[in-house]
Amino acid sequence: MLPIDEARRTVFDRCAVLPTVSINVHDATRSVLAIDAIATEDVPPFANTAVDGYAVRAADSAGASSASVRLRVTGEIAAGAAGDMTVEPGTAVRIMTGAPMPRGADAVVMVEDTVFNGDRARFDGSESVEIRREVATGSGVRGAGDDVRVGTIVFTAGTEITPAVAGVLASINVREPRVVKRPRVAVLSTGDELVDDGSPLAPGQIRESNKTMLIGAVDASGAIAVDYGIVRDDEAALEQTLRLAAAECDAIVTSGGVSMGDYDVVKVVLSRIADMTWMQIAIKPAKPFAFGLLMRREGGSVPVFGLPGNPVSSLVSFELIARPALRKMAGHRPEVWDRPHVRAVCDVELTRSPDGKVHYQRAVARFADDGRLHVTPVSAQGSHQLAATALATAILVVPDGSGVPVGGEVDAILLVS
Ligand code: AMP
Ligand code: MG
């Protein structure tokens, strides 16, 4: 049996980062930047007010916290206005959040600390404002470049474009960021027994679950899942679907047909048409795993991840091997190929016996009052018992041996991104 780390290395080494493309920043969330993003403008582009209030000369507010100070109001500046005004000593300009600071002013007194005298609807030059708080120079003002300074590298290549990163790119006018192509991943399940059209089950049939699950898992990894349906245990049909998927997608994920059964046609077909490694990995669940490269007719090759059919095995091998490989292809940094790991405290004994394998037990994790993560295995650990696994929020890495006692520590893979 192959150690899991070796299996992972073999797979990752053969999955290349995809080419780069330019996309609209509005569609860029979840992609990974292919080049550094450098600011060609200051953000904000001009000094502006952080509050609604009155732009003043800070010196004019001296003493205002104890005795009232009155300033003549010479006008107003709204956000979006050019703000082409000057605050002379003894005067103030009413100003709205985001509006540019008028010349001469170096602070803003927030409206809550003022009392206006006059009629704002009919400005006639007699208006004044009572200032009730002394302000320091710069108070209430956001300087030009406070957020992003022109010329700086805001994000380096390899940064994932989260919604906030996309917002920053828009703010520095990067309208078409260069990104690594997000992998399009063909997902298909195989098996004569599978039904997914809602029809009554004939004897021997079961309802399909893996493809539905894996489409979601691919999507959650940041890649784009493409549904290639259920393929029957028929060599010609499978070859046709795989070749189509290879032509249209960047990777292929199959489930079922990779173990030792007589009808494991995935094994038969992929052995013939792709450069495959058939693995027996020293883990439980998900011992059988297939990985290879399927040559495209038009050149190049597409990684194929052959996951086992048992639903829990399918999920665990996706998490341990396919997910990080897809994230590598998508341009993510190695430190985020995997989900976060953390040492956790076992609230229940983790039972197992030595068998040369690392066991991946599914568990529910919660932070307790001691500030530590505590874990309890879900109620059923069979590789066919997806319902119990579906409620897991962590996968526990239980090393070969005789388990972990209550209160003992275990590595927990958190099922959050
Ligand atoms: P296989 O790996 O094809 O030998 O399948 C192993 C077990 O997983 C069998 O009990 C299959 O019926 C089941 N199985 C395979 N594919 C799926 C699927 N897509 N959804 C649900 N169960 C499946
Ligand atoms: Mg099968």
Short mmCIF file of C-alpha atoms and ligand atoms in Angstrom, two decimals:
data_model
loop_
_atom_site.label_atom_id
_atom_site.label_comp_id
_atom_site.label_asym_id
_atom_site.label_seq_id
_atom_site.Cartn_x
_atom_site.Cartn_y
_atom_site.Cartn_z
CA MET A 1 0.00 0.00 0.00
CA LEU A 2 1.12 3.49 -0.88
CA PRO A 3 1.53 6.11 1.88
CA ILE A 4 -0.96 8.94 1.38
CA ASP A 5 1.79 11.57 1.15
CA GLU A 6 3.40 9.68 -1.70
CA ALA A 7 0.08 9.32 -3.50
CA ARG A 8 -0.55 13.03 -3.15
CA ARG A 9 2.93 13.95 -4.36
CA THR A 10 2.58 11.72 -7.42
CA VAL A 11 -0.70 13.36 -8.32
CA PHE A 12 0.31 16.96 -7.61
CA ASP A 13 3.54 16.59 -9.59
CA ARG A 14 1.57 15.60 -12.67
CA CYS A 15 -1.08 18.34 -12.44
CA ALA A 16 0.16 21.50 -14.13
CA VAL A 17 -1.03 25.00 -13.34
CA LEU A 18 -3.46 26.08 -16.07
CA PRO A 19 -2.71 28.88 -18.53
CA THR A 20 -3.59 32.49 -17.75
CA VAL A 21 -6.50 34.46 -19.14
CA SER A 22 -7.88 37.98 -18.77
CA ILE A 23 -11.37 38.22 -17.35
CA ASN A 24 -13.77 40.95 -16.40
CA VAL A 25 -13.23 41.95 -12.78
CA HIS A 26 -16.95 41.42 -12.20
CA ASP A 27 -16.49 37.73 -12.97
CA ALA A 28 -13.12 37.36 -11.26
CA THR A 29 -14.15 36.25 -7.77
CA ARG A 30 -12.70 32.78 -6.98
CA SER A 31 -9.98 33.06 -9.63
CA VAL A 32 -6.33 33.44 -8.66
CA LEU A 33 -4.24 36.42 -9.79
CA ALA A 34 -1.58 35.42 -12.32
CA ILE A 35 0.43 38.63 -11.98
CA ASP A 36 0.97 41.23 -9.27
CA ALA A 37 -1.69 43.93 -9.10
CA ILE A 38 0.02 47.34 -9.00
CA ALA A 39 -1.91 50.50 -8.19
CA THR A 40 -1.80 53.15 -10.90
CA GLU A 41 -3.95 55.51 -8.85
CA ASP A 42 -4.27 56.57 -5.23
CA VAL A 43 -7.30 55.30 -3.33
CA PRO A 44 -8.99 57.49 -2.32
CA PRO A 45 -7.89 59.69 -5.20
CA PHE A 46 -8.31 62.92 -3.19
CA ALA A 47 -8.56 63.97 0.45
CA ASN A 48 -12.19 63.77 1.52
CA THR A 49 -14.35 63.81 4.59
CA ALA A 50 -15.05 60.66 6.59
CA VAL A 51 -18.15 62.14 8.21
CA ASP A 52 -21.04 64.45 7.49
CA GLY A 53 -20.25 67.77 9.10
CA TYR A 54 -18.37 71.02 8.62
CA ALA A 55 -14.97 71.45 7.01
CA VAL A 56 -13.02 73.90 9.13
CA ARG A 57 -9.58 75.14 9.95
CA ALA A 58 -8.76 73.10 13.05
CA ALA A 59 -7.27 76.18 14.71
CA ASP A 60 -10.69 77.86 14.50
CA SER A 61 -12.19 75.16 16.73
CA ALA A 62 -9.79 75.90 19.60
CA GLY A 63 -11.67 76.04 22.89
CA ALA A 64 -14.92 74.82 21.33
CA SER A 65 -15.27 71.96 23.80
CA SER A 66 -15.75 74.39 26.71
CA ALA A 67 -17.06 77.60 25.10
CA SER A 68 -19.11 77.86 21.97
CA VAL A 69 -17.35 78.84 18.74
CA ARG A 70 -19.36 80.26 15.87
CA LEU A 71 -18.22 80.09 12.23
CA ARG A 72 -19.84 81.58 9.14
CA VAL A 73 -21.06 78.88 6.71
CA THR A 74 -20.15 79.79 3.14
CA GLY A 75 -21.65 76.83 1.26
CA GLU A 76 -22.00 73.09 0.88
CA ILE A 77 -20.11 70.28 -0.88
CA ALA A 78 -21.82 66.97 -1.62
CA ALA A 79 -20.06 63.69 -2.52
CA GLY A 80 -19.33 63.78 -6.24
CA ALA A 81 -18.96 67.57 -6.36
CA ALA A 82 -15.63 69.04 -7.41
CA GLY A 83 -15.33 70.86 -4.08
CA ASP A 84 -13.80 73.93 -5.60
CA MET A 85 -14.22 76.11 -2.49
CA THR A 86 -11.96 77.69 0.07
CA VAL A 87 -12.40 77.80 3.83
CA GLU A 88 -11.08 81.13 5.05
CA PRO A 89 -10.34 81.71 8.75
CA GLY A 90 -13.57 82.06 10.70
CA THR A 91 -15.64 80.16 8.15
CA ALA A 92 -16.84 76.63 7.56
CA VAL A 93 -18.27 74.64 4.63
CA ARG A 94 -20.98 72.06 5.19
CA ILE A 95 -19.71 68.80 3.72
CA MET A 96 -21.10 65.26 3.17
CA THR A 97 -19.20 61.99 3.65
CA GLY A 98 -16.95 61.32 0.66
CA ALA A 99 -16.95 64.92 -0.58
CA PRO A 100 -13.54 66.43 -1.38
CA MET A 101 -12.02 68.68 1.26
CA PRO A 102 -12.18 72.34 0.31
CA ARG A 103 -8.95 74.34 0.17
CA GLY A 104 -7.87 75.81 3.49
CA ALA A 105 -9.78 73.28 5.62
CA ASP A 106 -7.74 70.70 7.52
CA ALA A 107 -10.40 69.04 9.71
CA VAL A 108 -14.07 68.15 9.78
CA VAL A 109 -16.36 68.63 12.77
CA MET A 110 -19.04 65.97 12.68
CA VAL A 111 -22.57 67.24 12.38
CA GLU A 112 -23.48 65.75 15.78
CA ASP A 113 -21.08 68.24 17.39
CA THR A 114 -22.62 71.31 15.74
CA VAL A 115 -25.76 73.42 15.69
CA PHE A 116 -26.68 75.12 12.42
CA ASN A 117 -28.27 78.54 12.39
CA GLY A 118 -30.13 79.54 9.28
CA ASP A 119 -32.20 78.00 6.51
CA ARG A 120 -30.26 75.45 4.42
CA ALA A 121 -32.96 75.54 1.74
CA ARG A 122 -32.45 79.27 1.18
CA PHE A 123 -28.80 80.10 1.57
CA ASP A 124 -28.30 83.87 1.77
CA GLY A 125 -24.87 84.23 3.34
CA SER A 126 -26.13 84.83 6.87
CA GLU A 127 -25.81 81.18 7.92
CA SER A 128 -23.54 80.14 10.73
CA VAL A 129 -22.67 77.04 12.67
CA GLU A 130 -21.93 76.63 16.33
CA ILE A 131 -18.98 74.28 16.85
CA ARG A 132 -19.21 72.34 20.10
CA ARG A 133 -16.09 70.23 19.95
CA GLU A 134 -12.46 71.16 19.37
CA VAL A 135 -10.91 69.10 16.57
CA ALA A 136 -7.29 68.33 15.78
CA THR A 137 -5.72 68.81 12.37
CA GLY A 138 -6.67 65.86 10.15
CA SER A 139 -9.64 64.86 12.28
CA GLY A 140 -12.47 63.46 10.14
CA VAL A 141 -10.33 63.62 7.00
CA ARG A 142 -9.30 60.67 4.83
CA GLY A 143 -6.12 61.51 3.02
CA ALA A 144 -5.45 60.76 -0.65
CA GLY A 145 -3.88 57.28 -0.89
CA ASP A 146 -4.90 56.36 2.66
CA ASP A 147 -6.16 53.00 1.45
CA VAL A 148 -3.87 52.31 -1.52
CA ARG A 149 -0.84 54.36 -2.52
CA VAL A 150 -0.10 54.72 -6.24
CA GLY A 151 2.78 52.48 -7.35
CA THR A 152 2.43 49.90 -4.60
CA ILE A 153 1.92 46.18 -5.20
CA VAL A 154 -1.51 45.69 -3.72
CA PHE A 155 -1.75 41.93 -4.32
CA THR A 156 0.93 39.53 -5.42
CA ALA A 157 0.47 36.79 -8.03
CA GLY A 158 -1.13 33.77 -6.39
CA THR A 159 -3.65 35.79 -4.38
CA GLU A 160 -7.16 34.41 -4.55
CA ILE A 161 -9.67 36.97 -5.71
CA THR A 162 -12.15 37.05 -2.85
CA PRO A 163 -15.11 39.43 -3.09
CA ALA A 164 -13.10 42.04 -1.19
CA VAL A 165 -10.04 41.58 -3.44
CA ALA A 166 -12.31 42.04 -6.48
CA GLY A 167 -13.59 45.23 -4.88
CA VAL A 168 -10.04 46.53 -4.41
CA LEU A 169 -9.14 45.65 -8.01
CA ALA A 170 -12.14 47.66 -9.15
CA SER A 171 -11.04 50.52 -6.86
CA ILE A 172 -7.63 50.68 -8.53
CA ASN A 173 -9.17 50.39 -12.00
CA VAL A 174 -7.93 46.88 -12.79
CA ARG A 175 -10.86 46.09 -15.04
CA GLU A 176 -9.53 42.93 -16.64
CA PRO A 177 -7.23 41.13 -14.20
CA ARG A 178 -4.91 38.46 -15.58
CA VAL A 179 -5.79 35.26 -13.74
CA VAL A 180 -5.09 31.55 -13.90
CA LYS A 181 -7.92 29.86 -15.76
CA ARG A 182 -10.37 28.28 -13.35
CA PRO A 183 -10.40 24.55 -14.09
CA ARG A 184 -13.50 23.21 -15.79
CA VAL A 185 -13.92 19.79 -14.27
CA ALA A 186 -15.97 17.03 -15.86
CA VAL A 187 -17.79 14.99 -13.24
CA LEU A 188 -19.29 11.63 -14.10
CA SER A 189 -20.41 8.58 -12.23
CA THR A 190 -20.30 5.04 -13.50
CA GLY A 191 -22.40 2.00 -12.75
CA ASP A 192 -25.31 -0.02 -14.17
CA GLU A 193 -27.05 0.18 -10.80
CA LEU A 194 -27.37 3.97 -10.67
CA VAL A 195 -30.61 5.90 -11.16
CA ASP A 196 -30.92 9.68 -11.02
CA ASP A 197 -34.17 10.48 -12.82
CA GLY A 198 -36.54 9.96 -9.92
CA SER A 199 -38.02 6.78 -11.37
CA PRO A 200 -38.97 3.84 -9.10
CA LEU A 201 -36.02 1.61 -8.30
CA ALA A 202 -35.96 -1.71 -10.12
CA PRO A 203 -34.42 -4.65 -8.24
CA GLY A 204 -30.69 -4.07 -7.78
CA GLN A 205 -30.81 -0.36 -8.53
CA ILE A 206 -29.79 2.47 -6.19
CA ARG A 207 -30.07 6.21 -6.44
CA GLU A 208 -27.00 8.07 -7.59
CA SER A 209 -25.38 10.31 -5.01
CA ASN A 210 -21.71 10.74 -5.84
CA LYS A 211 -22.03 12.89 -8.92
CA THR A 212 -24.39 15.25 -7.14
CA MET A 213 -22.00 15.43 -4.20
CA LEU A 214 -18.85 15.79 -6.32
CA ILE A 215 -20.31 18.56 -8.46
CA GLY A 216 -20.81 20.49 -5.24
CA ALA A 217 -17.36 19.55 -3.96
CA VAL A 218 -15.71 20.67 -7.20
CA ASP A 219 -17.60 23.92 -7.01
CA ALA A 220 -16.60 24.42 -3.37
CA SER A 221 -12.95 23.90 -4.34
CA GLY A 222 -13.18 26.97 -6.57
CA ALA A 223 -13.25 25.04 -9.85
CA ILE A 224 -16.19 24.84 -12.27
CA ALA A 225 -18.03 21.53 -12.36
CA VAL A 226 -19.51 20.22 -15.61
CA ASP A 227 -22.01 17.37 -15.38
CA TYR A 228 -21.29 14.42 -17.72
CA GLY A 229 -24.02 12.26 -16.26
CA ILE A 230 -24.11 8.60 -15.38
CA VAL A 231 -22.19 6.30 -17.68
CA ARG A 232 -23.21 2.66 -17.79
CA ASP A 233 -20.70 -0.13 -17.26
CA ASP A 234 -20.07 -0.21 -20.99
CA GLU A 235 -16.61 0.30 -22.42
CA ALA A 236 -17.60 2.08 -25.63
CA ALA A 237 -19.94 4.49 -23.86
CA LEU A 238 -17.37 5.27 -21.22
CA GLU A 239 -14.60 5.86 -23.74
CA GLN A 240 -16.82 8.20 -25.73
CA THR A 241 -17.76 10.22 -22.64
CA LEU A 242 -14.18 10.40 -21.38
CA ARG A 243 -12.89 11.59 -24.76
CA LEU A 244 -15.58 14.24 -24.97
CA ALA A 245 -14.84 15.36 -21.42
CA ALA A 246 -11.12 15.54 -22.20
CA ALA A 247 -11.80 17.71 -25.22
CA GLU A 248 -14.08 20.09 -23.33
CA CYS A 249 -12.61 20.24 -19.82
CA ASP A 250 -9.34 20.70 -17.92
CA ALA A 251 -9.77 17.72 -15.59
CA ILE A 252 -12.03 14.72 -15.17
CA VAL A 253 -13.41 13.28 -11.94
CA THR A 254 -15.03 9.85 -12.14
CA SER A 255 -16.57 7.79 -9.39
CA GLY A 256 -16.86 4.05 -9.25
CA GLY A 257 -15.21 1.21 -11.13
CA VAL A 258 -11.64 1.58 -9.89
CA SER A 259 -11.44 -1.34 -7.50
CA MET A 260 -10.99 -5.03 -8.25
CA GLY A 261 -14.51 -5.96 -9.42
CA ASP A 262 -15.16 -7.79 -12.68
CA TYR A 263 -17.22 -4.93 -14.05
CA ASP A 264 -14.82 -2.16 -13.15
CA VAL A 265 -14.91 -0.75 -16.65
CA VAL A 266 -13.34 2.53 -15.63
CA LYS A 267 -10.23 0.54 -14.91
CA VAL A 268 -10.39 -1.31 -18.22
CA VAL A 269 -11.03 1.76 -20.36
CA LEU A 270 -8.64 4.16 -18.65
CA SER A 271 -5.89 1.55 -18.68
CA ARG A 272 -6.27 1.42 -22.43
CA ILE A 273 -6.69 5.10 -23.32
CA ALA A 274 -4.80 6.98 -20.58
CA ASP A 275 -1.47 6.93 -18.78
CA MET A 276 -2.73 5.72 -15.41
CA THR A 277 -1.39 4.91 -11.97
CA TRP A 278 -3.62 2.52 -10.06
CA MET A 279 -3.11 3.07 -6.38
CA GLN A 280 -3.90 1.17 -3.26
CA ILE A 281 -3.39 3.89 -0.70
CA ALA A 282 -2.72 3.09 2.96
CA ILE A 283 -5.83 4.89 4.17
CA LYS A 284 -9.33 4.02 5.28
CA PRO A 285 -11.74 4.76 3.72
CA ALA A 286 -10.77 5.31 0.07
CA LYS A 287 -8.02 2.75 -0.44
CA PRO A 288 -8.42 2.36 -4.24
CA PHE A 289 -7.62 5.47 -6.21
CA ALA A 290 -6.71 6.02 -9.82
CA PHE A 291 -4.88 8.91 -11.33
CA GLY A 292 -3.64 9.51 -14.82
CA LEU A 293 -3.36 11.72 -17.82
CA LEU A 294 -5.70 11.32 -20.75
CA MET A 295 -4.21 12.57 -24.01
CA ARG A 296 -6.34 14.98 -25.96
CA ARG A 297 -6.70 14.37 -29.67
CA GLU A 298 -5.75 18.01 -30.28
CA GLY A 299 -2.66 17.74 -28.06
CA GLY A 300 -1.96 18.10 -24.37
CA SER A 301 -3.40 15.96 -21.66
CA VAL A 302 -6.07 16.13 -18.99
CA PRO A 303 -5.70 14.82 -15.44
CA VAL A 304 -8.20 12.11 -14.54
CA PHE A 305 -9.09 11.43 -10.93
CA GLY A 306 -10.69 8.01 -10.54
CA LEU A 307 -12.46 8.04 -7.20
CA PRO A 308 -13.91 4.93 -5.61
CA GLY A 309 -17.66 4.36 -5.80
CA ASN A 310 -18.53 4.10 -2.16
CA PRO A 311 -19.86 7.57 -1.41
CA VAL A 312 -17.80 8.28 1.72
CA SER A 313 -14.66 6.95 0.04
CA SER A 314 -15.40 9.14 -2.95
CA LEU A 315 -15.69 12.21 -0.75
CA VAL A 316 -12.60 11.47 1.35
CA SER A 317 -10.38 10.82 -1.66
CA PHE A 318 -11.69 13.95 -3.34
CA GLU A 319 -10.80 15.95 -0.23
CA LEU A 320 -7.36 14.43 0.25
CA ILE A 321 -6.16 14.26 -3.34
CA ALA A 322 -8.41 15.74 -6.04
CA ARG A 323 -9.29 18.98 -4.26
CA PRO A 324 -5.71 20.10 -3.56
CA ALA A 325 -4.68 19.05 -7.08
CA LEU A 326 -7.47 21.14 -8.61
CA ARG A 327 -6.43 24.06 -6.43
CA LYS A 328 -2.86 23.71 -7.64
CA MET A 329 -4.14 23.76 -11.24
CA ALA A 330 -6.13 26.90 -10.42
CA GLY A 331 -2.94 28.70 -9.36
CA HIS A 332 -3.42 28.66 -5.59
CA ARG A 333 -0.35 28.81 -3.35
CA PRO A 334 0.71 25.44 -1.88
CA GLU A 335 -0.23 26.54 1.62
CA VAL A 336 -3.88 26.80 0.60
CA TRP A 337 -4.14 23.69 -1.58
CA ASP A 338 -5.40 21.88 1.51
CA ARG A 339 -8.04 22.91 3.96
CA PRO A 340 -6.84 24.16 7.35
CA HIS A 341 -5.58 21.58 9.85
CA VAL A 342 -5.68 22.08 13.58
CA ARG A 343 -4.84 19.96 16.63
CA ALA A 344 -8.10 19.06 18.32
CA VAL A 345 -9.15 17.41 21.58
CA CYS A 346 -11.09 14.14 21.37
CA ASP A 347 -14.29 14.23 23.42
CA VAL A 348 -14.86 10.56 22.64
CA GLU A 349 -12.32 7.76 22.33
CA LEU A 350 -11.29 7.18 18.71
CA THR A 351 -11.30 3.43 18.40
CA ARG A 352 -9.34 1.54 15.76
CA SER A 353 -6.80 -1.26 15.54
CA PRO A 354 -3.45 -1.36 13.76
CA ASP A 355 -3.80 -2.22 10.05
CA GLY A 356 -1.04 -0.23 8.35
CA LYS A 357 -3.46 2.52 7.32
CA VAL A 358 -4.20 6.06 8.40
CA HIS A 359 -7.89 6.30 9.25
CA TYR A 360 -9.85 9.38 8.31
CA GLN A 361 -12.76 9.56 10.73
CA ARG A 362 -15.49 12.06 10.08
CA ALA A 363 -16.40 14.18 13.06
CA VAL A 364 -18.28 17.16 14.36
CA ALA A 365 -16.00 19.92 15.65
CA ARG A 366 -16.80 22.75 18.02
CA PHE A 367 -14.82 25.32 19.96
CA ALA A 368 -15.22 24.81 23.73
CA ASP A 369 -14.77 27.17 26.66
CA ASP A 370 -11.10 26.19 26.94
CA GLY A 371 -10.59 27.91 23.58
CA ARG A 372 -9.69 24.62 21.90
CA LEU A 373 -11.36 22.70 19.14
CA HIS A 374 -13.12 19.58 20.41
CA VAL A 375 -14.17 16.73 18.15
CA THR A 376 -16.67 13.89 18.30
CA PRO A 377 -16.89 11.31 15.51
CA VAL A 378 -20.19 11.16 13.64
CA SER A 379 -22.41 8.23 14.55
CA ALA A 380 -21.61 5.95 11.61
CA GLN A 381 -18.24 5.51 9.94
CA GLY A 382 -19.05 3.03 7.15
CA SER A 383 -17.89 4.00 3.66
CA HIS A 384 -21.47 3.62 2.41
CA GLN A 385 -22.98 5.73 5.21
CA LEU A 386 -22.97 9.14 3.58
CA ALA A 387 -25.85 10.46 5.69
CA ALA A 388 -23.73 10.42 8.86
CA THR A 389 -20.66 11.80 7.08
CA ALA A 390 -22.75 14.59 5.56
CA LEU A 391 -23.06 16.15 9.02
CA ALA A 392 -19.31 16.13 9.67
CA THR A 393 -17.47 19.43 9.95
CA ALA A 394 -14.01 17.87 10.27
CA ILE A 395 -12.05 14.84 9.14
CA LEU A 396 -9.80 13.41 11.84
CA VAL A 397 -6.44 12.00 10.85
CA VAL A 398 -6.09 8.94 13.09
CA PRO A 399 -2.61 7.45 12.64
CA ASP A 400 -2.00 3.72 12.45
CA GLY A 401 -2.19 2.23 15.94
CA SER A 402 -4.84 1.59 18.50
CA GLY A 403 -6.71 4.85 18.50
CA VAL A 404 -6.82 8.00 20.60
CA PRO A 405 -8.17 8.14 24.17
CA VAL A 406 -10.69 10.65 25.46
CA GLY A 407 -8.88 13.94 25.98
CA GLY A 408 -6.11 12.91 23.56
CA GLU A 409 -5.10 15.05 20.62
CA VAL A 410 -5.73 14.41 16.95
CA ASP A 411 -5.15 16.34 13.74
CA ALA A 412 -8.44 17.65 12.37
CA ILE A 413 -8.96 18.76 8.80
CA LEU A 414 -11.61 21.46 8.95
CA LEU A 415 -14.27 21.16 6.29
CA VAL A 416 -14.33 24.89 5.76
CA SER A 417 -12.32 26.70 3.14
P1 AMP B 1 -17.66 0.57 -7.37
O1 AMP B 1 -16.51 1.41 -6.94
O2 AMP B 1 -18.17 0.92 -8.72
O3 AMP B 1 -17.36 -0.88 -7.21
O4 AMP B 1 -18.82 0.90 -6.35
C1 AMP B 1 -18.68 0.67 -4.98
C2 AMP B 1 -20.00 0.92 -4.27
O5 AMP B 1 -20.39 2.27 -4.43
C3 AMP B 1 -21.16 0.11 -4.83
O6 AMP B 1 -22.00 -0.26 -3.75
C4 AMP B 1 -21.85 1.09 -5.75
O7 AMP B 1 -23.21 0.78 -5.95
C5 AMP B 1 -21.68 2.38 -5.01
N1 AMP B 1 -21.68 3.50 -5.93
C6 AMP B 1 -20.91 3.63 -7.04
N2 AMP B 1 -21.14 4.80 -7.66
C7 AMP B 1 -22.09 5.42 -6.95
C8 AMP B 1 -22.78 6.65 -7.09
N3 AMP B 1 -22.50 7.48 -8.10
N4 AMP B 1 -23.70 6.99 -6.16
C9 AMP B 1 -23.97 6.15 -5.14
N5 AMP B 1 -23.35 4.99 -4.95
C10 AMP B 1 -22.44 4.61 -5.84
MG MG B 2 -19.37 0.19 -10.14
#
